[in-house]
Coordinates of C-alpha atoms (C1' of nucleotides) in Angstrom, one line a residue:
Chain A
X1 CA -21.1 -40.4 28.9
X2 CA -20.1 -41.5 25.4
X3 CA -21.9 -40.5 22.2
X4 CA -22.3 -42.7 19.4
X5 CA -20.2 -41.4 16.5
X6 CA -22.1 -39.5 14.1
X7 CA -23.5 -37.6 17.7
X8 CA -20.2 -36.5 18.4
X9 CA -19.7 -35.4 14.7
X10 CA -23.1 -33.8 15.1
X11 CA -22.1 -31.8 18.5
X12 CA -18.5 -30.9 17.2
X13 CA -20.3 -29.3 14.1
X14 CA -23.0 -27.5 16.2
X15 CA -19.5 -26.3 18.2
X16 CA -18.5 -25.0 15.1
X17 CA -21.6 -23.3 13.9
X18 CA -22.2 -21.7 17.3
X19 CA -18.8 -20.7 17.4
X20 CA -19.0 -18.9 13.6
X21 CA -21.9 -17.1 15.3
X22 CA -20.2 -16.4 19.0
X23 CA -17.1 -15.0 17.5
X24 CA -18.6 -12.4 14.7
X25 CA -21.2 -11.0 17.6
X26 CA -18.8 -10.8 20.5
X27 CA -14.9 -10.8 18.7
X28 CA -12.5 -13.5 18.7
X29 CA -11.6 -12.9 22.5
X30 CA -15.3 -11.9 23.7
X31 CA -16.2 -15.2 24.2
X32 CA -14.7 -17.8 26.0
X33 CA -14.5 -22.0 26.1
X34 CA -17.1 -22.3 28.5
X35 CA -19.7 -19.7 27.3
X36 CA -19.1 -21.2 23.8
X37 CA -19.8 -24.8 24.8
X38 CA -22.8 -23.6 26.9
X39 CA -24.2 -21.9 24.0
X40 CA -23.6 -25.2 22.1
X41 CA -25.0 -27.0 25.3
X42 CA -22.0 -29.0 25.9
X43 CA -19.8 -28.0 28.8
X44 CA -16.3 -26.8 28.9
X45 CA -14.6 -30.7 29.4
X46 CA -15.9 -31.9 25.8
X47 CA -13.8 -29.0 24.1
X48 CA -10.3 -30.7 24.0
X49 CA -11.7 -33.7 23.1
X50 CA -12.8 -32.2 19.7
X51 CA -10.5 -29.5 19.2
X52 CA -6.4 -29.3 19.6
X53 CA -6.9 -25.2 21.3
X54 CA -9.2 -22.1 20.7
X55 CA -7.2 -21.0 18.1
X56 CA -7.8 -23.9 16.1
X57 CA -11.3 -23.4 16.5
X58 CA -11.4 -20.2 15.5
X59 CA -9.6 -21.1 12.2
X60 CA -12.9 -23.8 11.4
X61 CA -15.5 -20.7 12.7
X62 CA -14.3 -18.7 10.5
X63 CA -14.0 -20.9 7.4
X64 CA -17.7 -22.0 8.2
X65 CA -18.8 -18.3 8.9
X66 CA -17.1 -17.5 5.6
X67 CA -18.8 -20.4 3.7
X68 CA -22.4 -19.3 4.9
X69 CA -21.6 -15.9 3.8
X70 CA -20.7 -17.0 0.4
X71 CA -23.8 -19.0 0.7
X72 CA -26.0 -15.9 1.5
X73 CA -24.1 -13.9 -1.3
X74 CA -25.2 -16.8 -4.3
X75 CA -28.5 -16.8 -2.8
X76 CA -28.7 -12.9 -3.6
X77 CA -27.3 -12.8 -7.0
X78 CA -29.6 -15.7 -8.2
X79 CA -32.4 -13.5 -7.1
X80 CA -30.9 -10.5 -8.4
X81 CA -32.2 -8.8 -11.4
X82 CA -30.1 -7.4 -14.5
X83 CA -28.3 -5.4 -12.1
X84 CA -26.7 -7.9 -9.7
X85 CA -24.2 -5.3 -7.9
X86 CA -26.9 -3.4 -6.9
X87 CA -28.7 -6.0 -5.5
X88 CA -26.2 -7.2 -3.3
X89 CA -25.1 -4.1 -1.7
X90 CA -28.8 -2.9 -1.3
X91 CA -28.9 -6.0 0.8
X92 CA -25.4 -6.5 2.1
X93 CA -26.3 -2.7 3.2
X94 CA -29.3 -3.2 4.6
X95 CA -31.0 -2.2 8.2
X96 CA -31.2 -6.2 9.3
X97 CA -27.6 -6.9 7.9
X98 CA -26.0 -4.0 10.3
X99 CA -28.0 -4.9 13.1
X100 CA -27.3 -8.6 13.5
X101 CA -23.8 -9.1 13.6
X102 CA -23.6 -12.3 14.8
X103 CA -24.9 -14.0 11.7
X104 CA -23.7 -11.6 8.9
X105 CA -20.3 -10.7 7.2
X106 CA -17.4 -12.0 8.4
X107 CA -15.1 -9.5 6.9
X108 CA -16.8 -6.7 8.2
X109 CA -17.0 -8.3 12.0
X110 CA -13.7 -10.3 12.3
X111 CA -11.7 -9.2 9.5
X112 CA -10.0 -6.3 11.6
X113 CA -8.9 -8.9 14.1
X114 CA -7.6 -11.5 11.6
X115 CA -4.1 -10.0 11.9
X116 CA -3.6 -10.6 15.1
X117 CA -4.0 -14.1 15.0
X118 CA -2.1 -17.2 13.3
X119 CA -2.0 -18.4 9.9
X120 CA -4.8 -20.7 10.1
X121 CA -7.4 -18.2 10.9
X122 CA -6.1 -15.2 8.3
X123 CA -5.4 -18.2 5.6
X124 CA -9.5 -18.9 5.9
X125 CA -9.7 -15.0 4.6
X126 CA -7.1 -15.7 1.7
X127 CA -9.7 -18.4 0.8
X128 CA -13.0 -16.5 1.8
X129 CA -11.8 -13.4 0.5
X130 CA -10.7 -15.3 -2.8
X131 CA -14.1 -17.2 -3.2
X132 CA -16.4 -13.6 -2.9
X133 CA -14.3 -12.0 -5.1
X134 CA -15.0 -14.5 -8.2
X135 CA -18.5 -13.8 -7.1
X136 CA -18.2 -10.2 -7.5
X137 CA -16.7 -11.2 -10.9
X138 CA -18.6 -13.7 -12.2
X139 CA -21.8 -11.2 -11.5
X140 CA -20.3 -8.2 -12.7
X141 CA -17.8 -9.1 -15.5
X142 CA -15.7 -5.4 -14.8
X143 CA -12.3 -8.5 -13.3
X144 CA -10.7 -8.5 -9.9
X145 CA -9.8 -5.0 -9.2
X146 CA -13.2 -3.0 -9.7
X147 CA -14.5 -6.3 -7.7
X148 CA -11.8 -6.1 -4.4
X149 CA -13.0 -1.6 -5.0
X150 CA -16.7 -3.0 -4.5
X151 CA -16.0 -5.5 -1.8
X152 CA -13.6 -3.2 0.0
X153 CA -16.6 -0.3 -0.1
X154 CA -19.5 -2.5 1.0
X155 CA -17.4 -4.1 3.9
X156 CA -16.0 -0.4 5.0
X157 CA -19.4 1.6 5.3
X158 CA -21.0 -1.8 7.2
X159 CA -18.0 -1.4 9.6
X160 CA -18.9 2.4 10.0
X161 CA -22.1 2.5 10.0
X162 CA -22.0 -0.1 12.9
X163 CA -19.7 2.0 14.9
X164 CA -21.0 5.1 15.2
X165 CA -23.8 6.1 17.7
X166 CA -25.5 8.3 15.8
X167 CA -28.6 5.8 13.5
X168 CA -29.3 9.0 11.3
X169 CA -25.6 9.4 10.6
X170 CA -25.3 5.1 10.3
X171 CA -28.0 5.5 7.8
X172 CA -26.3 7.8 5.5
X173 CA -22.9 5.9 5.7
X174 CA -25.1 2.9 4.3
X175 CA -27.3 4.8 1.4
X176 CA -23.9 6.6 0.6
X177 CA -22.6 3.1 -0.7
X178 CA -25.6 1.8 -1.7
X179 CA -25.9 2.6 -5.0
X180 CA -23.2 -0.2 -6.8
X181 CA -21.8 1.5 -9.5
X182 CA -21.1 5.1 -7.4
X183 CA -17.6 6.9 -8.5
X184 CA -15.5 7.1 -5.3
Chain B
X1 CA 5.0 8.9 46.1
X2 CA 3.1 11.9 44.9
X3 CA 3.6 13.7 41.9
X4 CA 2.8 17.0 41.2
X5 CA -0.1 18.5 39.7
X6 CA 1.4 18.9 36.0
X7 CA 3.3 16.0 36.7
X8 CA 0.2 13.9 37.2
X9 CA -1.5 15.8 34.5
X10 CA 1.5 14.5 32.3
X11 CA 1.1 10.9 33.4
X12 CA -2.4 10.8 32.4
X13 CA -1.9 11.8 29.3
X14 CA 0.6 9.5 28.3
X15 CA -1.5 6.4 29.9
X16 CA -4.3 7.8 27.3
X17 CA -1.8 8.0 24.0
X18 CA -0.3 4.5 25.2
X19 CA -3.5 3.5 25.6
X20 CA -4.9 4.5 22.1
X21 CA -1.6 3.1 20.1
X22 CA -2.1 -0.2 22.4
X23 CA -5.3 -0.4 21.7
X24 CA -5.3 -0.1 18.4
X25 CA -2.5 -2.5 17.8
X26 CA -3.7 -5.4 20.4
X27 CA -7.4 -4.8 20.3
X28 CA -9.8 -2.8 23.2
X29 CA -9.4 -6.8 24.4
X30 CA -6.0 -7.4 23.8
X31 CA -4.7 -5.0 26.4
X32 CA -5.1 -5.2 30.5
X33 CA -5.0 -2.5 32.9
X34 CA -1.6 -3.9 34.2
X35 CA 0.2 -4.4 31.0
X36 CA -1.4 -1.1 30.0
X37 CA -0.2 1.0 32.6
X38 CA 3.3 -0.7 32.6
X39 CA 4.0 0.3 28.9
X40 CA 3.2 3.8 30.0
X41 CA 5.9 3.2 32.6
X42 CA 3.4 3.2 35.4
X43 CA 1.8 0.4 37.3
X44 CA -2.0 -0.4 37.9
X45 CA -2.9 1.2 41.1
X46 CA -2.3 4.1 39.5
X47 CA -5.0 3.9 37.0
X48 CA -8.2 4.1 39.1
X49 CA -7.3 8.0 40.6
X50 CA -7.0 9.1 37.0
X51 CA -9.7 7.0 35.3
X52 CA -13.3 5.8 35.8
X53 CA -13.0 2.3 34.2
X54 CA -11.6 0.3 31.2
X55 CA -14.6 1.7 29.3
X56 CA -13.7 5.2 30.3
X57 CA -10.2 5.4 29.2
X58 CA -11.6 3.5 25.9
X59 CA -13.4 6.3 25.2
X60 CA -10.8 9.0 26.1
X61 CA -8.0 7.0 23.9
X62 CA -10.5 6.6 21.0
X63 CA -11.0 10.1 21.1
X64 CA -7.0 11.0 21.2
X65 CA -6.6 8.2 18.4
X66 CA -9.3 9.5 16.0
X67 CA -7.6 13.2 16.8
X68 CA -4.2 11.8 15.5
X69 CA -5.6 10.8 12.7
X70 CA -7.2 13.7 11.5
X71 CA -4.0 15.6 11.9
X72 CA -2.0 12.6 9.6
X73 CA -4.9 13.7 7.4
X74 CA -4.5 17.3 7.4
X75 CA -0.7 16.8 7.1
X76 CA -1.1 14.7 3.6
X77 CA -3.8 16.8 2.3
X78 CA -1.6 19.8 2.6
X79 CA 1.5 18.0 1.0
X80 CA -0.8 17.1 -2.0
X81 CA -0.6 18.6 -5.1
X82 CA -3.8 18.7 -7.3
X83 CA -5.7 15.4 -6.7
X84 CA -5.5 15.6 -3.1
X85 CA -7.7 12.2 -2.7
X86 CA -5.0 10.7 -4.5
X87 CA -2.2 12.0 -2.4
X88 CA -4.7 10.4 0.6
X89 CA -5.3 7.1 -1.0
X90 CA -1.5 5.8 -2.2
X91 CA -0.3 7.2 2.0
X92 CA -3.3 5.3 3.3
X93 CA -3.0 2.4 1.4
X94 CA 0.7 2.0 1.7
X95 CA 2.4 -0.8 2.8
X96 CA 3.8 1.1 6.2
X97 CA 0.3 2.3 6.8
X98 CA -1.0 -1.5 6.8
X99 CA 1.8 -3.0 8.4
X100 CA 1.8 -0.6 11.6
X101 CA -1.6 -0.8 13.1
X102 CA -0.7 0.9 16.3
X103 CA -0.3 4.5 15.2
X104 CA -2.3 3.8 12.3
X105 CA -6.0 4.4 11.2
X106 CA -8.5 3.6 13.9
X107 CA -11.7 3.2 11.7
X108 CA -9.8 0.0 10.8
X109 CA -8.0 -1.0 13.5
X110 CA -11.2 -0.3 16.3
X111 CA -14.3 0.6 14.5
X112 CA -15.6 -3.5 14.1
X113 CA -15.2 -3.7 18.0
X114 CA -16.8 -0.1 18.6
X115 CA -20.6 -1.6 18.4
X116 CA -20.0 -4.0 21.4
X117 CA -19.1 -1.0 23.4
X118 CA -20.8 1.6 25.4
X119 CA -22.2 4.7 24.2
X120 CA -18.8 6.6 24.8
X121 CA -16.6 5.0 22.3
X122 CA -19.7 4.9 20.2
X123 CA -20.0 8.6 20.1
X124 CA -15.8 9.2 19.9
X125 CA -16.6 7.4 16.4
X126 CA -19.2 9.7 15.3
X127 CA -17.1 12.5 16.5
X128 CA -14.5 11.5 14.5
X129 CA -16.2 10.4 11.4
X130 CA -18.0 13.5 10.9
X131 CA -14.5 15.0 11.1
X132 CA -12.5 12.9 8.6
X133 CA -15.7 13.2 5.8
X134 CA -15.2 17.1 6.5
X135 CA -11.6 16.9 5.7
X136 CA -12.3 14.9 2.2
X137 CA -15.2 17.2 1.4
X138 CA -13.1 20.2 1.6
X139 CA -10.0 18.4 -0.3
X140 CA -12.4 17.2 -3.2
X141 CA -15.6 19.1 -2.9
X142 CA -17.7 16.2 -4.2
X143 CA -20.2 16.2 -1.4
X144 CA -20.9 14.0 1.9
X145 CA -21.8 10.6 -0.2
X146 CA -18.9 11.0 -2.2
X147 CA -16.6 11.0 1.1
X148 CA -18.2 8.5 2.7
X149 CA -17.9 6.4 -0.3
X150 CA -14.2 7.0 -0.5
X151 CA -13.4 6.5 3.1
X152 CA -15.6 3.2 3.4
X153 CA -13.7 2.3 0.6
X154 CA -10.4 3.3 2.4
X155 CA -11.0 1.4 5.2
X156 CA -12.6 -1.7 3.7
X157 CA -9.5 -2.2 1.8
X158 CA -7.1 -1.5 4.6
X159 CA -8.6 -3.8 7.1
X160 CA -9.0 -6.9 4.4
X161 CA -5.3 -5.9 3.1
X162 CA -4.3 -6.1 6.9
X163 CA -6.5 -10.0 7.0
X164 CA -4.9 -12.2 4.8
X165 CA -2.3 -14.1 4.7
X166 CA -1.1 -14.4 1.0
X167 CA 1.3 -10.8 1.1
X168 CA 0.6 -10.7 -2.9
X169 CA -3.3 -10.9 -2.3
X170 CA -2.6 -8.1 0.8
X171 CA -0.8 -6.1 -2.0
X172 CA -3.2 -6.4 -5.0
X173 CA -6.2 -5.3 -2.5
X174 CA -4.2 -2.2 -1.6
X175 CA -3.3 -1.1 -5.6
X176 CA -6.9 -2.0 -6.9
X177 CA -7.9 0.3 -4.1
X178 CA -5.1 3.3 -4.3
X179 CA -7.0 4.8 -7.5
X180 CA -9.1 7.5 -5.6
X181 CA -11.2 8.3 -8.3
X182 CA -11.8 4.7 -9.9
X183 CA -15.7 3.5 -10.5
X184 CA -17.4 1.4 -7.7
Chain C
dC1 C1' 6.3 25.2 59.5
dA2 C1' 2.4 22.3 60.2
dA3 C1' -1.7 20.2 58.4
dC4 C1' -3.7 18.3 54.6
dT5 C1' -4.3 16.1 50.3
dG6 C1' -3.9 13.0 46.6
dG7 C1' -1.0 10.4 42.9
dG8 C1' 1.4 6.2 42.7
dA9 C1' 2.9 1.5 44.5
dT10 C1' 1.8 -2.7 46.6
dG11 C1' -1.0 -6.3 47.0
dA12 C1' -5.4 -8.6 47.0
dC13 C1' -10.2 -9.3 45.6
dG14 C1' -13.4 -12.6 43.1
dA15 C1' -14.2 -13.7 38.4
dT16 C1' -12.9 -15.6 34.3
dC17 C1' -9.5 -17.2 31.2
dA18 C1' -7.4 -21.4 28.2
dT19 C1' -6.1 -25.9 29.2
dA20 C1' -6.2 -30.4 31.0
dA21 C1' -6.5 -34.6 34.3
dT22 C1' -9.8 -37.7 36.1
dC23 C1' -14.0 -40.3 36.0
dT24 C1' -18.1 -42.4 34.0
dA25 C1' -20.8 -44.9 31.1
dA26 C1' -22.0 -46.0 26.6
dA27 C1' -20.5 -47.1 21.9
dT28 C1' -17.4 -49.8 19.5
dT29 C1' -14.4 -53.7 18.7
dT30 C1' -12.8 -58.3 19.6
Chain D
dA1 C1' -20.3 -61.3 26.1
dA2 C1' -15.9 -59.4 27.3
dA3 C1' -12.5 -56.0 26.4
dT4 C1' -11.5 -51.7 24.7
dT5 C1' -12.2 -47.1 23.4
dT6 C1' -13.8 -42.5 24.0
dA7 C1' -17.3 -38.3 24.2
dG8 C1' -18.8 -35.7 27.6
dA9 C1' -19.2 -34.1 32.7
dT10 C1' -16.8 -32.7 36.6
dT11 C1' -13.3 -30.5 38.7
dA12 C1' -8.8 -28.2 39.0
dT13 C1' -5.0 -25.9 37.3
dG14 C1' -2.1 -21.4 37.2
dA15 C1' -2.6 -17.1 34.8
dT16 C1' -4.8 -13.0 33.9
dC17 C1' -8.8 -10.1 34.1
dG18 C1' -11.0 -5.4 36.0
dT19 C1' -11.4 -3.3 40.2
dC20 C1' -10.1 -1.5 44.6
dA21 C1' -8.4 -1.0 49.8
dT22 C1' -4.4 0.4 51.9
dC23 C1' -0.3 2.7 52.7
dC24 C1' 3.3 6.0 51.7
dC25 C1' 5.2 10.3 50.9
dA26 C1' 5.8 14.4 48.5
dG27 C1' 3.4 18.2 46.7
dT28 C1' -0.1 21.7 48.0
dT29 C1' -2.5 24.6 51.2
dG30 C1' -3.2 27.0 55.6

DNA sequence: CAACTGGGATGACGATCATAATCTAAATTT
DNA sequence: AAATTTAGATTATGATCGTCATCCCAGTTG
């Protein structure tokens, strides 16, 4: 049956949302239409009706997943103390943070599938990627490159420590890199 | 028709280095059993006498991918000259290492995707990890949290290089990233 | 040489995939 | 109030998924 407009607005954003969530726990192609709808509590047949394919979906998820990240990431810093750096990657390195994938970094849970996909999707990195790193610098003051050296750090040793079996060998992959201003 | 024991032997072996080039360029979702065992000039009822499951040859090609990598290692770090993490970080943060992901490094290319796997490929990451930070501690002597921050840092930068879309973004990623030595 | 074995090809299994047509009923417009 | 529009549910499409039963025939073994 029809919803009133602002409902359908509301469901198509909670399709969104779920989705930003769906994709960064189970990959771009380990969830599928119907799963994603159901997990949205719609069913597969309202899909089309709010979005032109899955790949156009994918391209909002990920601009929305990126958006709460760099939500999460201004909530740190204003917390943070006269050391900002360390503060995010003691966080961004955390225990919770590389258990729950589903609502934490984007780089580090899609970013390796990005370039397999189409424009839309890798543009909202250009964008995402471009928004963190003036975070990075507007925190730390040390310009772009020392800033895409601390990004590229925090979002490799999350990757790792997430892959490997082993939690002791997870945990030192994470204190490794958790000290911000670290040589190498 | 059946082959004969070294024959078969052969076959298997080449569905496994297929598999772990494949795999690393399309995803451990991006590539079926058929098309698979087709690109390995073989077809799919072939697979099942030589492997357990998906998951099983996952395992066995992440193993054979991690292994080619450690010899690419091994072949740079001999080339190098005195800074051998230097010598490492301008060949794995070149522009033919981000551009082909199938032969390339499989931290970036499959180690997102390794937590929503069984323990197998899990352990074929700790394997291999505890192999490549062996190879930088012997090149640079600077300890294990030194070479796990340089190959997070490796990695990280690869895989967001590898995201975006903007190739001048991709590129100034890679550079700010090719210093080996270079503060956080 | 005969008996046996097993790797590969063929084809099919049910499940799931992305996509979409059809229908319904309520929201919107006239 | 009547006419129109449309979000969502239902159902169906053809393709592809991982897995496997069956058959075939050439290696291997006796």
């Amino acid at each position: 049956m029809r919803m009133s407009r602002t409902d359908a607005a509301r469901n198509r954003e909670r399709v969104v949302r779920t989705a930003s969530e769906q994709f960064r726990e189970h990959g771009y192609d380990g969830v599928g239409i119907a799963a994603l709808m159901q997990a949205a509590g719609l069913t597969n047949g309202a899909f089309y009706k709010q979005f032109a394919s899955k790949e156009a979906l994918m391209a909002e998820a990920t601009e929305q997943a990126l958006a709460a990240n760099a939500a999460a990431w201004d909530e740190v810093l204003a917390r943070a103390g006269d050391d900002p750096l360390q503060a995010v990657a003691q966080w961004y390195l955390s225990d919770p943070h590389a258990g729950h994938r589903g609502p934490g970094c984007t780089y580090a849970a899609l970013a390796a599938e990005a370039p397999r996909h189409d424009d839309p999707v890798r543009r909202a990195f250009d964008e995402g990627l471009r928004r963190t790193v003036g975070q990075i610098e507007a925190a730390a003051g040390d310009g772009e490159e020392a800033a895409l050296r601390f990004l590229a750090r925090l979002v490799g040793a999350l990757t790792l420590a997430r892959a490997v079996s082993d939690p002791e060998l997870a945990a030192r992959i994470l204190s490794a890199n958790a000290a911000a201003d670290a040589p190498t």
